[in-house]
Coordinates of C-alpha atoms in Angstrom, one line a residue:
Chain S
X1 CA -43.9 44.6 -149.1
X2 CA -40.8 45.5 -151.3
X3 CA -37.9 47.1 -149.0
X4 CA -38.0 51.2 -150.0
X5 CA -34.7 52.6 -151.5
X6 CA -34.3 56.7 -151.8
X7 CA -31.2 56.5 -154.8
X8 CA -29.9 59.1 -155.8
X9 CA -31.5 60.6 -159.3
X10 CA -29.6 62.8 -161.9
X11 CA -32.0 65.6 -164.1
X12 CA -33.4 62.5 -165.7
X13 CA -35.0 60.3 -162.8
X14 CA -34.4 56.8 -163.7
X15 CA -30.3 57.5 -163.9
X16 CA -29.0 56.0 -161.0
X17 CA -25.3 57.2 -160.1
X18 CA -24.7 56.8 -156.6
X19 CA -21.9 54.5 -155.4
X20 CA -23.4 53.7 -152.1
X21 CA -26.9 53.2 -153.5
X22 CA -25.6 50.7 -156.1
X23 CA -23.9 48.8 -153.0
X24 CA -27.2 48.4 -151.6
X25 CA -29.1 47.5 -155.0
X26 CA -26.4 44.8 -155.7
X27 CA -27.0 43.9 -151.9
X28 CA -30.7 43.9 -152.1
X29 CA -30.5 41.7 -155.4
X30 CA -27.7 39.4 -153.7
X31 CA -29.9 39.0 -150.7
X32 CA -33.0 38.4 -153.4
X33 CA -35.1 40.9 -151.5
X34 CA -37.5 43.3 -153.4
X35 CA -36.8 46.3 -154.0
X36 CA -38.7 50.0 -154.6
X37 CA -36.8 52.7 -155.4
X38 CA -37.4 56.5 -154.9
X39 CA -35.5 58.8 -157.0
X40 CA -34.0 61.1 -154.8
X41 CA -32.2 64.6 -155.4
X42 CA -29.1 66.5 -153.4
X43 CA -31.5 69.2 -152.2
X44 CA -34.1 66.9 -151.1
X45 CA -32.7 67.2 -147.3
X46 CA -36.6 66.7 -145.8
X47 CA -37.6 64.1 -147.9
X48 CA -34.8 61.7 -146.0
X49 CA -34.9 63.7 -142.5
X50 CA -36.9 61.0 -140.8
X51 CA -33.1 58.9 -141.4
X52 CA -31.7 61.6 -139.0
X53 CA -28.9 62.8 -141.9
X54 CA -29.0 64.0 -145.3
X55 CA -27.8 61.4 -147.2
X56 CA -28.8 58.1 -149.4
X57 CA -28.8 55.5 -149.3
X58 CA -31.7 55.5 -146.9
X59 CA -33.9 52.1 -146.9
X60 CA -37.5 51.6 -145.4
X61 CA -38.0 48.1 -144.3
X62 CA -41.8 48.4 -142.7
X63 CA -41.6 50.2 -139.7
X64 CA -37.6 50.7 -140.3
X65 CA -35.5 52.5 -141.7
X66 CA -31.4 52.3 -141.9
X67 CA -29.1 54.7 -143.4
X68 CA -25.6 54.2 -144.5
X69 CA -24.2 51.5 -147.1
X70 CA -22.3 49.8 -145.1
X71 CA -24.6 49.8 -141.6
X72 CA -27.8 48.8 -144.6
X73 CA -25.6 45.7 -146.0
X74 CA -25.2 44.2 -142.2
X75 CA -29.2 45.2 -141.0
X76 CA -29.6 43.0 -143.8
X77 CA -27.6 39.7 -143.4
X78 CA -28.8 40.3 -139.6
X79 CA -32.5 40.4 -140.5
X80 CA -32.5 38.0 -143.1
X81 CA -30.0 35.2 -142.2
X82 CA -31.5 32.6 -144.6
X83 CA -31.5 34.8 -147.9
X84 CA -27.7 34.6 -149.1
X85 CA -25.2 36.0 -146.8
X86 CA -23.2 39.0 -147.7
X87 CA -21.1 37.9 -145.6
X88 CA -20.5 34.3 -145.3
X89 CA -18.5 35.0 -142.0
X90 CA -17.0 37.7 -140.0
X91 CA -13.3 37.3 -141.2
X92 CA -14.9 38.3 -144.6
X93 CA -17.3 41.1 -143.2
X94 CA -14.0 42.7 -140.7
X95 CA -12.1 42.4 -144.4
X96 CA -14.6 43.7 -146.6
X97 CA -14.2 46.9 -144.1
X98 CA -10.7 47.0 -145.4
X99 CA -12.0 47.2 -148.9
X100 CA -14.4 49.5 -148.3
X101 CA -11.7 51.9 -147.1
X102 CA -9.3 51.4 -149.9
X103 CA -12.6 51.9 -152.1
X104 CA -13.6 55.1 -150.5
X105 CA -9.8 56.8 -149.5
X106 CA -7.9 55.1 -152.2
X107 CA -10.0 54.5 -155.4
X108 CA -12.6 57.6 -154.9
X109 CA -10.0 60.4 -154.6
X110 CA -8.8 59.6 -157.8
X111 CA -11.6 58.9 -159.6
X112 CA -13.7 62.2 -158.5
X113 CA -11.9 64.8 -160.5
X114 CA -12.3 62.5 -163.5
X115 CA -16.0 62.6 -162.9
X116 CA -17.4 65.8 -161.2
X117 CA -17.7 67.8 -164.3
X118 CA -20.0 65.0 -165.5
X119 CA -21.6 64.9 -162.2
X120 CA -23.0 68.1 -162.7
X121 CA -23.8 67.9 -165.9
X122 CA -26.3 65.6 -165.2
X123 CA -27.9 66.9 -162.4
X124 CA -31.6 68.8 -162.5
X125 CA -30.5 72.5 -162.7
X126 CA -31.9 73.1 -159.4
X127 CA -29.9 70.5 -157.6
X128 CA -26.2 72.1 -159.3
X129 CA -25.5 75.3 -157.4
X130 CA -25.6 73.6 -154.1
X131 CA -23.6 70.7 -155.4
X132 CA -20.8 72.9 -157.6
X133 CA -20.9 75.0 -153.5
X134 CA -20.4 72.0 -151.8
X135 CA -17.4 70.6 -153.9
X136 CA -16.1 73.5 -154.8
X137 CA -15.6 74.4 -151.1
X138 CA -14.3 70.8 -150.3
X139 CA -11.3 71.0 -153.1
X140 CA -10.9 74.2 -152.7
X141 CA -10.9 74.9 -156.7
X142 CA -13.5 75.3 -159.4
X143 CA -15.3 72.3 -160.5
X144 CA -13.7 73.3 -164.2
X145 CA -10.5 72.8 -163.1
X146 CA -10.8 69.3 -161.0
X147 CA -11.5 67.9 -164.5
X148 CA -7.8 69.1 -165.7
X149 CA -4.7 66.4 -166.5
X150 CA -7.5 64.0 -167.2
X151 CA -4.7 61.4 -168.8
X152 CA -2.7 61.4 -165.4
X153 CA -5.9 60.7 -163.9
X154 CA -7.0 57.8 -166.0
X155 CA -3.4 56.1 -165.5
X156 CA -3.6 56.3 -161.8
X157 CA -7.0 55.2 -161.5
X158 CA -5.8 51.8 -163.5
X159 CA -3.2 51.8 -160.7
X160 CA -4.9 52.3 -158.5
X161 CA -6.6 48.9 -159.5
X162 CA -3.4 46.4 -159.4
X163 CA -4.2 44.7 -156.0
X164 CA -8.0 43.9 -157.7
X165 CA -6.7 42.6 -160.9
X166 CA -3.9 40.6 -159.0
X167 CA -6.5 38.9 -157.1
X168 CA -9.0 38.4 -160.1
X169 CA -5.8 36.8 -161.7
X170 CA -7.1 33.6 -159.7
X171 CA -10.5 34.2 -158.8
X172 CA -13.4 35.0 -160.4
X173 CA -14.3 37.5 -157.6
X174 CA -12.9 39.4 -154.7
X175 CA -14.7 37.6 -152.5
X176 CA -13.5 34.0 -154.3
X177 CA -15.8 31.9 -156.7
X178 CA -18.9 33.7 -155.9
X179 CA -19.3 37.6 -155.2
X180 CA -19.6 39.4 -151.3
X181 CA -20.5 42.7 -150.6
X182 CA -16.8 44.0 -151.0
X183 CA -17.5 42.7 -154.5
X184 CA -20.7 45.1 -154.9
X185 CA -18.4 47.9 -152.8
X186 CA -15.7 48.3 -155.4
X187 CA -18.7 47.5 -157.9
X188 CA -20.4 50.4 -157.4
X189 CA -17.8 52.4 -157.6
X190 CA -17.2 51.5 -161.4
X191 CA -21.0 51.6 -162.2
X192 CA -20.5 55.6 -160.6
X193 CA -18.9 56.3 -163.8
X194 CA -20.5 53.8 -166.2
X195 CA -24.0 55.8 -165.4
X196 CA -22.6 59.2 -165.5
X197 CA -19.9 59.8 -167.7
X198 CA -18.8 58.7 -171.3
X199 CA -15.0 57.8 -170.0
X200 CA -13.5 54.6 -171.0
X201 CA -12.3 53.4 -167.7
X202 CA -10.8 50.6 -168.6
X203 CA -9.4 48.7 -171.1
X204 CA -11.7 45.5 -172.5
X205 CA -8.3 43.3 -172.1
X206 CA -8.0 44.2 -168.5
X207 CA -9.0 41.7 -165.7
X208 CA -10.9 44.5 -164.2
X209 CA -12.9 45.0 -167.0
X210 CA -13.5 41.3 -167.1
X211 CA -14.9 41.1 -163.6
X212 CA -17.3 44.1 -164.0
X213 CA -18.5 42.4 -166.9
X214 CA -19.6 39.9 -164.4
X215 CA -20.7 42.0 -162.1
X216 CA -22.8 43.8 -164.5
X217 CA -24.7 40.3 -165.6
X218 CA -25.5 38.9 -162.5
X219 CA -29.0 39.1 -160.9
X220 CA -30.6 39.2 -164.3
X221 CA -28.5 42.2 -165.5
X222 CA -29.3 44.3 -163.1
X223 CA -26.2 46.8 -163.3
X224 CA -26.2 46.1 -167.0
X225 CA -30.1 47.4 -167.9
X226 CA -28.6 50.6 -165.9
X227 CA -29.3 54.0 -167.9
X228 CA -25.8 54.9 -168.3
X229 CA -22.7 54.9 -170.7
X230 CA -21.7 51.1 -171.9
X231 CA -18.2 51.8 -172.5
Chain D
X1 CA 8.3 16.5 -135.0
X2 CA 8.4 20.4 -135.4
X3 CA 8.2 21.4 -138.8
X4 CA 11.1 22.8 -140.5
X5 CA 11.2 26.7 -141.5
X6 CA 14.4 27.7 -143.8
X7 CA 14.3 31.4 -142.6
X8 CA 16.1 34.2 -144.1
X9 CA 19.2 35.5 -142.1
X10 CA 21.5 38.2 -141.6
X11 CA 24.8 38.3 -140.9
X12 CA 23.7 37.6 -137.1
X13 CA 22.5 34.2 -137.6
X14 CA 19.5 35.3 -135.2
X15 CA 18.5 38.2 -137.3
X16 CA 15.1 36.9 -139.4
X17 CA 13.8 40.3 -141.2
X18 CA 11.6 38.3 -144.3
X19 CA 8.4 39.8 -144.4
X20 CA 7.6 36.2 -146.0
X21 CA 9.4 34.4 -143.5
X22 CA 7.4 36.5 -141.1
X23 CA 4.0 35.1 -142.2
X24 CA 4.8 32.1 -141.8
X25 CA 6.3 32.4 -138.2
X26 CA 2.9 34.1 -137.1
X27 CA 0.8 31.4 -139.3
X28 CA 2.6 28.1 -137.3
X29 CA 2.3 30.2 -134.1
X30 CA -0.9 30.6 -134.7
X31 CA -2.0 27.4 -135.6
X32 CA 0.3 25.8 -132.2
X33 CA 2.4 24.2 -134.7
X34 CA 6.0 23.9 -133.5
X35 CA 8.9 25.0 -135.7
X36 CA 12.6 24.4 -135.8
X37 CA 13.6 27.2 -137.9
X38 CA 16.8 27.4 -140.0
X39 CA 19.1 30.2 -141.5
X40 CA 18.9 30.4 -144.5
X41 CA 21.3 33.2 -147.0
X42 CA 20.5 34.6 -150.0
X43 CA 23.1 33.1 -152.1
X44 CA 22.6 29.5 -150.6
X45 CA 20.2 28.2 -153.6
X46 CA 21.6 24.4 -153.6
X47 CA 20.6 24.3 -149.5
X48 CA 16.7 24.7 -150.9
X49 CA 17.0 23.1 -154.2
X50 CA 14.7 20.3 -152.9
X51 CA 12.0 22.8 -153.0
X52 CA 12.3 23.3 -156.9
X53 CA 12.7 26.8 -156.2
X54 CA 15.8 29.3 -154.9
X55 CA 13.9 31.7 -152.6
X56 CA 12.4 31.3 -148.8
X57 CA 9.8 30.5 -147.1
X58 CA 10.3 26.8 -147.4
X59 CA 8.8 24.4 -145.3
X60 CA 9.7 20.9 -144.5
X61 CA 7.0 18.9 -142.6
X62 CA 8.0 15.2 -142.3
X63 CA 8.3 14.2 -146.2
X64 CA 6.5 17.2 -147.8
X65 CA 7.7 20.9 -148.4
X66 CA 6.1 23.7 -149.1
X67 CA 7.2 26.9 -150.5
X68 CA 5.5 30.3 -151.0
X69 CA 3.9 31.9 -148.0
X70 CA 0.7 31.6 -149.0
X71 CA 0.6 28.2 -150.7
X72 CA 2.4 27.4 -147.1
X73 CA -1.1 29.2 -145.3
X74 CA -3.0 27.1 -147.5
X75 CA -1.4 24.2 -147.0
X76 CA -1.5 24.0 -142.9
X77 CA -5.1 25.1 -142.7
X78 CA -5.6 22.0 -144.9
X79 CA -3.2 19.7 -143.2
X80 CA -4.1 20.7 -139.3
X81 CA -8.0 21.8 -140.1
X82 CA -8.4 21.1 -136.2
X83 CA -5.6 23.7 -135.2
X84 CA -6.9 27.3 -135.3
X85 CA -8.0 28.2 -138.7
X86 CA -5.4 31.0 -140.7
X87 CA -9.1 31.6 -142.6
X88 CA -12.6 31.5 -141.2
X89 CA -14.3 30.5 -144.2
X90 CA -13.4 30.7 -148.1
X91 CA -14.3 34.7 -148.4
X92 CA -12.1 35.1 -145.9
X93 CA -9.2 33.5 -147.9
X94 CA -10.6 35.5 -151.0
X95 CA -10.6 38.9 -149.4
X96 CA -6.4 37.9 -147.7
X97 CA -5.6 37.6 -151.3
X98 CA -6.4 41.4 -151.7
X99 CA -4.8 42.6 -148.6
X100 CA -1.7 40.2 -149.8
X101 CA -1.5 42.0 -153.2
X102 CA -2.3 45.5 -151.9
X103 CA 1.0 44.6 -149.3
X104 CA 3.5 43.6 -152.4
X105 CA 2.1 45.7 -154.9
X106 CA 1.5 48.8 -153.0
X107 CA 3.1 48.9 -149.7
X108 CA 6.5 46.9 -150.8
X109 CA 7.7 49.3 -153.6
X110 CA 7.1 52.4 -151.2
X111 CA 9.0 50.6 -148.5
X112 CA 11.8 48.9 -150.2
X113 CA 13.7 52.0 -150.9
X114 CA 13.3 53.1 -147.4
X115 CA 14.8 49.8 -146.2
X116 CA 17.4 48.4 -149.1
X117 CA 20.5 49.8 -147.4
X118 CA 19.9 48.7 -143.9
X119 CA 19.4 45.3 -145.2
X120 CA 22.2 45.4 -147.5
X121 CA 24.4 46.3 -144.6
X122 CA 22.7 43.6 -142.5
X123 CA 23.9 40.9 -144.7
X124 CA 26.6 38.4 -144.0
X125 CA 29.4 40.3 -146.2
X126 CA 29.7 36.7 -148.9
X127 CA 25.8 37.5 -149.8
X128 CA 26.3 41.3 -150.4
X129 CA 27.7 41.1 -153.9
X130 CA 24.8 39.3 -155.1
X131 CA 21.8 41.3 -153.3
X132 CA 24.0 44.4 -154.7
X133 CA 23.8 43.3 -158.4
X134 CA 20.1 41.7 -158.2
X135 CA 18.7 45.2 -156.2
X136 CA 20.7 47.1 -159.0
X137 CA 19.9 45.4 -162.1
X138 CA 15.9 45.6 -160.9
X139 CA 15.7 49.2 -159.8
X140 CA 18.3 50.3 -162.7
X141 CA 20.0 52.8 -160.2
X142 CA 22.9 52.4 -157.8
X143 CA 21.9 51.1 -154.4
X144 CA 23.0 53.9 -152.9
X145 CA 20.2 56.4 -154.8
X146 CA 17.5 54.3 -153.6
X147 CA 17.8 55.7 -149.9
X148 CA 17.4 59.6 -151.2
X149 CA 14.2 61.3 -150.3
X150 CA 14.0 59.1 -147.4
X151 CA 11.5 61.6 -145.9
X152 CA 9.2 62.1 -148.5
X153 CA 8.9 57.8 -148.9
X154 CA 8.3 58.3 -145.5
X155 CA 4.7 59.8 -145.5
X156 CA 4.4 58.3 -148.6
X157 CA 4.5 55.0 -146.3
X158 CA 2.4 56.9 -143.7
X159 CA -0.3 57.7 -146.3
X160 CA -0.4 53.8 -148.0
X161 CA -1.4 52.6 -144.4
X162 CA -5.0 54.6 -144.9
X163 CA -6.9 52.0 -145.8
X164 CA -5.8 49.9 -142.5
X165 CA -5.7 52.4 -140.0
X166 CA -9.3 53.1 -141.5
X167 CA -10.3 49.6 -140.7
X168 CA -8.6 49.4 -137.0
X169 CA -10.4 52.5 -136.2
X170 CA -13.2 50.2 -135.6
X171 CA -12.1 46.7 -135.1
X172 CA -9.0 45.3 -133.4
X173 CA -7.8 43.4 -136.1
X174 CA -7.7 43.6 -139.9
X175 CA -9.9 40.0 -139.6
X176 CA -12.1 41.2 -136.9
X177 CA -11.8 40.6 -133.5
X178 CA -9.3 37.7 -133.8
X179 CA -5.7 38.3 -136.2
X180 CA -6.1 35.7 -139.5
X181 CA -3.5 35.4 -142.3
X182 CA -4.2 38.8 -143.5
X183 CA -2.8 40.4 -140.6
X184 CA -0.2 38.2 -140.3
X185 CA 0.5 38.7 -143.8
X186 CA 0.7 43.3 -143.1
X187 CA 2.2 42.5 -139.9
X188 CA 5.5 40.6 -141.3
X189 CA 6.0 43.8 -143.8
X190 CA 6.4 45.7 -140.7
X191 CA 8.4 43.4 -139.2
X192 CA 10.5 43.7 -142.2
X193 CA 11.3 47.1 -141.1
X194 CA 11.6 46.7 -137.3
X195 CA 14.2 43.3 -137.7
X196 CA 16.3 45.9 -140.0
X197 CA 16.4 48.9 -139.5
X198 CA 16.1 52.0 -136.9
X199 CA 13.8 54.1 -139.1
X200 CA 10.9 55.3 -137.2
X201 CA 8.0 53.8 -139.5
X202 CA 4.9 54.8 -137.4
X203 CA 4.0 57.4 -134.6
X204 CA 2.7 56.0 -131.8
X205 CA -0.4 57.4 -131.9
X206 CA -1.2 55.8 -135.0
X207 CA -3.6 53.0 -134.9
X208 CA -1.2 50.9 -136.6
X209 CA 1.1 51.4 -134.1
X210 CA -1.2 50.6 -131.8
X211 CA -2.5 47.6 -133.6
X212 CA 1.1 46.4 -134.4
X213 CA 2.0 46.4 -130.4
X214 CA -1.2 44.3 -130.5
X215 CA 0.4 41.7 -132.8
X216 CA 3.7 41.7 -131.5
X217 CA 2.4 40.7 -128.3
X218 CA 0.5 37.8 -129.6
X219 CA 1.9 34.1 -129.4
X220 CA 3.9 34.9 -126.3
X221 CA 5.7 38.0 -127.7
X222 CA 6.8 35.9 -130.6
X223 CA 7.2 39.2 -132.8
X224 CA 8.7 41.5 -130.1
X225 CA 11.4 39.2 -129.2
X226 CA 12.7 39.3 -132.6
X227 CA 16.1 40.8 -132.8
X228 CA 15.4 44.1 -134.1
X229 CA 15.5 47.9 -133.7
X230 CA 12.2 48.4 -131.6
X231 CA 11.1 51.1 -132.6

């Protein structure tokens, strides 16, 4: 029985934005487990209750069910030890933590004004009030004005990105010659905007750009085949 | 035979503030190597000309040397694979190369203008002229200039150390329960600071604080009997 994914859906269902649900697709591919996914929407807060919280990624594995990307990407190295590790030891899973941190309070600030207008955009009408509330009471200004100085924006998020590209200057992946989940963490971060938004992150000539490339082709082309914006 | 460390010095012979010399001080402590370490000066090139190279860490161990911090990591986790391991496994190495590019490429250039004077005036007075014109000629402004603002570098500092203090709100070390070479590697940049000068980096409620007390009392206090400012 295919493990159950609730993934975050935009107005139409099969586009798949979420960072934290593409680190658990890339993780569920990595681990070469099967996969359903349920399209899930902001509002839906009842549909994901049984997880105890109102976010996704939630996954159903038979009678369980685990919430949170990074709690979901060690439930499954633990339960399925012989499928490839995300982890191949615990040096790497305490440093992937660092990642994930730099991903989320490093990478993310920067990159969410450059994206919430198109966020929205793509959501089903009934989802955007809450989610233009929500933001708009988080940043404290309105969502049309996150979206200013959008040049500044783009050069710090390439910036931002210097100790990635450094270390893709001599491996293939952040994790060395084969990807880890701090691989799919900073992944998923990139394929955020590559399914939502029509910016051109990066530049083709930049090592960055070269990885996600990569990343985009492995497990049959998984992030690839994703409804999004190839740019 | 104790291997060989030429180690950056101040004008007190006994003053060693290289954040690269630093890593590799924690890396042969922790792999129970012993080390005979030698000052070294900026302008005394012909004393490591052996190395094929004019800067420190170098390491002589019997006939070979070594130079580069992290080709020196490498090197003894290679050499002396039944000594405590610098990295677990190969992601581990991978994911080090990250946290070494984040330190030089993030931390560093917030840091160094906080710190170029007090090294400057640390110096033995011969070597002076010569870190003068190199600091000048790469910064394009007067040495002086580079110590303005010192507050707002400050939390500037504060704010770069997110990503870690994020991490060490759950694990001890950056690598986990144990320290590896990535932690050695943050910990000499601090080090940096403490051998040098009397700014007060962290607060001591800060979890880096906290984890830095950690790792200077590793190895016997190695790092807190360093002649410093303690701070």
């Amino acid at each position: 029985m295919p493990i159950k994914l609730y993934d975050l859906a935009g107005a139409e269902a099969n586009r798949r934005f979420s960072p934290y649900c593409w680190r658990v697709r890339m993780a569920l591919a990595h681990k070469q487990l099967e996969v359903e996914t349920i399209p899930w929407y902001f509002t839906e807060k009842e549909a994901i209750a049984f997880s105890g919280q109102g976010k996704v990624p939630v996954i159903v594995d038979g009678e369980r069910s685990v919430c949170d990307s990074w709690a979901i990407a060690n439930y499954l190295d633990a339960t399925y030890p012989n499928r490839p590790a995300l982890f191949e030891c615990s040096q790497a899973r305490a440093l992937a933590l660092f990642v994930k941190h730099w991903d989320e309070r490093v990478v993310t600030p920067i990159m969410f004004p450059l994206l919430a207008l198109d966020v929205f955009h793509h959501l089903r009408e009934k989802d955007q009030p809450y989610i233009k509330q929500t933001w708009e009471a988080r940043s404290g200004k309105p969502l049309e004005d996150l979206s200013r100085e959008q040049e500044d924006r783009l050069g710090q998020f390439r910036t931002s990105m210097t100790p990635l590209r450094e270390a893709l200057s001599s491996q293939s992946f952040l994790a060395g010659v084969q990807p880890n989940f701090a691989d799919h963490i900073v992944f998923g971060r990139l394929q955020w905007a590559r399914c939502i938004s029509s910016l051109k992150l990066l530049e083709v000539d930049d090592p960055v750009y070269v990885w996600r490339e990569r990343m985009l082709n492995l497990y049959d082309g998984l992030g690839s085949k994703a409804v999004g914006y190839p740019v």
